[in-house]
Amino acid sequence: MAVQIDALIEAEIAGFDASSRAGAMTLRDFQARRVKRHRAITVNFSGGITQTCWTVVRSDGCYSVLYVPRAGCFALCVDSDFGPLDIGVHGPALACFASV
């Protein structure tokens, strides 16, 4: 799974427009918080549903970006006392990261 996640992220980075100051800062910050080793983590979704997802960007104390294998996309999650909570922001990893 890690190889697949890394391939998706590397493809995003290759196509990301970092020519603007904001784009360059987003990419730099994303790379700084990107995990080196993905780990499985249980994520809470609305309706009491939980799924095993994979870490992509470590938490800044509030938010993290995770890969949702069942959906084939990335998700922005908020930290909670019960673990990561999906907040409905899904799509490319950099887009989820930049939405904060």
mmCIF file of C-alpha atoms in Angstrom:
data_model
loop_
_atom_site.group_PDB
_atom_site.id
_atom_site.type_symbol
_atom_site.label_atom_id
_atom_site.label_comp_id
_atom_site.label_asym_id
_atom_site.label_seq_id
_atom_site.Cartn_x
_atom_site.Cartn_y
_atom_site.Cartn_z
ATOM 1 C CA MET A 1 0.000 0.000 0.000
ATOM 2 C CA ALA A 2 2.836 2.422 0.821
ATOM 3 C CA VAL A 3 4.281 2.178 -2.683
ATOM 4 C CA GLN A 4 0.880 2.986 -4.197
ATOM 5 C CA ILE A 5 0.357 5.969 -1.903
ATOM 6 C CA ASP A 6 3.826 7.322 -2.618
ATOM 7 C CA ALA A 7 3.275 6.947 -6.369
ATOM 8 C CA LEU A 8 0.037 8.944 -6.166
ATOM 9 C CA ILE A 9 1.716 11.686 -4.139
ATOM 10 C CA GLU A 10 4.779 11.868 -6.386
ATOM 11 C CA ALA A 11 2.507 12.212 -9.446
ATOM 12 C CA GLU A 12 0.653 15.062 -7.727
ATOM 13 C CA ILE A 13 3.895 16.817 -6.821
ATOM 14 C CA ALA A 14 5.181 16.480 -10.386
ATOM 15 C CA GLY A 15 2.059 18.210 -11.696
ATOM 16 C CA PHE A 16 1.733 20.794 -8.919
ATOM 17 C CA ASP A 17 2.188 24.442 -9.857
ATOM 18 C CA ALA A 18 4.647 25.805 -7.320
ATOM 19 C CA SER A 19 5.530 28.869 -9.420
ATOM 20 C CA SER A 20 3.609 31.256 -7.169
ATOM 21 C CA ARG A 21 4.728 32.145 -3.669
ATOM 22 C CA ALA A 22 1.625 30.479 -2.201
ATOM 23 C CA GLY A 23 2.153 27.325 -4.259
ATOM 24 C CA ALA A 24 5.813 27.115 -3.258
ATOM 25 C CA MET A 25 4.914 27.565 0.425
ATOM 26 C CA THR A 26 2.177 24.934 0.231
ATOM 27 C CA LEU A 27 4.516 22.407 -1.362
ATOM 28 C CA ARG A 28 7.303 23.162 1.113
ATOM 29 C CA ASP A 29 4.967 22.793 4.111
ATOM 30 C CA PHE A 30 3.425 19.613 2.683
ATOM 31 C CA GLN A 31 6.858 18.056 2.186
ATOM 32 C CA ALA A 32 7.935 19.051 5.707
ATOM 33 C CA ARG A 33 4.945 17.286 7.310
ATOM 34 C CA ARG A 34 4.772 14.306 4.934
ATOM 35 C CA VAL A 35 5.394 11.027 6.736
ATOM 36 C CA LYS A 36 8.292 8.818 5.732
ATOM 37 C CA ARG A 37 6.494 5.624 6.741
ATOM 38 C CA HIS A 38 2.744 5.309 6.280
ATOM 39 C CA ARG A 39 0.919 3.602 9.092
ATOM 40 C CA ALA A 40 -2.566 2.198 9.313
ATOM 41 C CA ILE A 41 -4.943 4.178 11.491
ATOM 42 C CA THR A 42 -8.652 3.898 12.247
ATOM 43 C CA VAL A 43 -10.611 6.921 11.052
ATOM 44 C CA ASN A 44 -14.091 7.882 12.232
ATOM 45 C CA PHE A 45 -16.612 8.809 9.533
ATOM 46 C CA SER A 46 -20.119 10.202 9.936
ATOM 47 C CA GLY A 47 -22.778 7.731 10.961
ATOM 48 C CA GLY A 48 -20.453 5.897 13.342
ATOM 49 C CA ILE A 49 -18.549 4.223 10.503
ATOM 50 C CA THR A 50 -14.852 3.507 10.946
ATOM 51 C CA GLN A 51 -12.313 2.573 8.283
ATOM 52 C CA THR A 52 -8.651 1.739 8.251
ATOM 53 C CA CYS A 53 -6.783 4.498 6.427
ATOM 54 C CA TRP A 54 -3.108 5.368 5.972
ATOM 55 C CA THR A 55 -1.187 8.378 7.275
ATOM 56 C CA VAL A 56 0.183 10.771 4.670
ATOM 57 C CA VAL A 57 0.770 14.047 6.518
ATOM 58 C CA ARG A 58 1.325 14.020 10.257
ATOM 59 C CA SER A 59 -0.986 16.085 12.402
ATOM 60 C CA ASP A 60 -0.182 19.682 13.178
ATOM 61 C CA GLY A 61 -2.169 19.285 16.393
ATOM 62 C CA CYS A 62 -5.469 19.871 14.611
ATOM 63 C CA TYR A 63 -5.465 18.356 11.120
ATOM 64 C CA SER A 64 -3.919 15.460 9.241
ATOM 65 C CA VAL A 65 -4.164 14.091 5.702
ATOM 66 C CA LEU A 66 -4.880 10.387 5.291
ATOM 67 C CA TYR A 67 -5.335 8.014 2.363
ATOM 68 C CA VAL A 68 -8.730 6.272 2.226
ATOM 69 C CA PRO A 69 -8.193 3.031 0.260
ATOM 70 C CA ARG A 70 -11.892 2.206 -0.126
ATOM 71 C CA ALA A 71 -12.525 5.562 -1.787
ATOM 72 C CA GLY A 72 -9.172 5.756 -3.577
ATOM 73 C CA CYS A 73 -8.621 9.332 -2.466
ATOM 74 C CA PHE A 74 -7.122 11.429 0.308
ATOM 75 C CA ALA A 75 -9.039 12.986 3.190
ATOM 76 C CA LEU A 76 -8.501 15.872 5.560
ATOM 77 C CA CYS A 77 -9.234 14.783 9.120
ATOM 78 C CA VAL A 78 -9.498 16.694 12.353
ATOM 79 C CA ASP A 79 -7.935 15.307 15.514
ATOM 80 C CA SER A 80 -10.366 14.246 18.230
ATOM 81 C CA ASP A 81 -10.304 12.369 21.515
ATOM 82 C CA PHE A 82 -11.498 9.322 19.564
ATOM 83 C CA GLY A 83 -8.881 9.496 16.811
ATOM 84 C CA PRO A 84 -8.988 11.178 13.408
ATOM 85 C CA LEU A 85 -12.427 12.364 12.320
ATOM 86 C CA ASP A 86 -13.231 12.727 8.614
ATOM 87 C CA ILE A 87 -14.635 16.199 7.889
ATOM 88 C CA GLY A 88 -15.730 15.621 4.295
ATOM 89 C CA VAL A 89 -12.762 17.188 2.494
ATOM 90 C CA HIS A 90 -11.629 14.600 -0.064
ATOM 91 C CA GLY A 91 -9.519 14.590 -3.205
ATOM 92 C CA PRO A 92 -5.828 14.977 -4.057
ATOM 93 C CA ALA A 93 -3.430 15.038 -1.094
ATOM 94 C CA LEU A 94 -2.082 18.528 -1.821
ATOM 95 C CA ALA A 95 -5.589 19.948 -2.259
ATOM 96 C CA CYS A 96 -6.711 18.483 1.066
ATOM 97 C CA PHE A 97 -3.589 19.807 2.743
ATOM 98 C CA ALA A 98 -3.984 23.274 1.221
ATOM 99 C CA SER A 99 -7.619 23.570 2.301
ATOM 100 C CA VAL A 100 -6.647 24.283 5.909
#
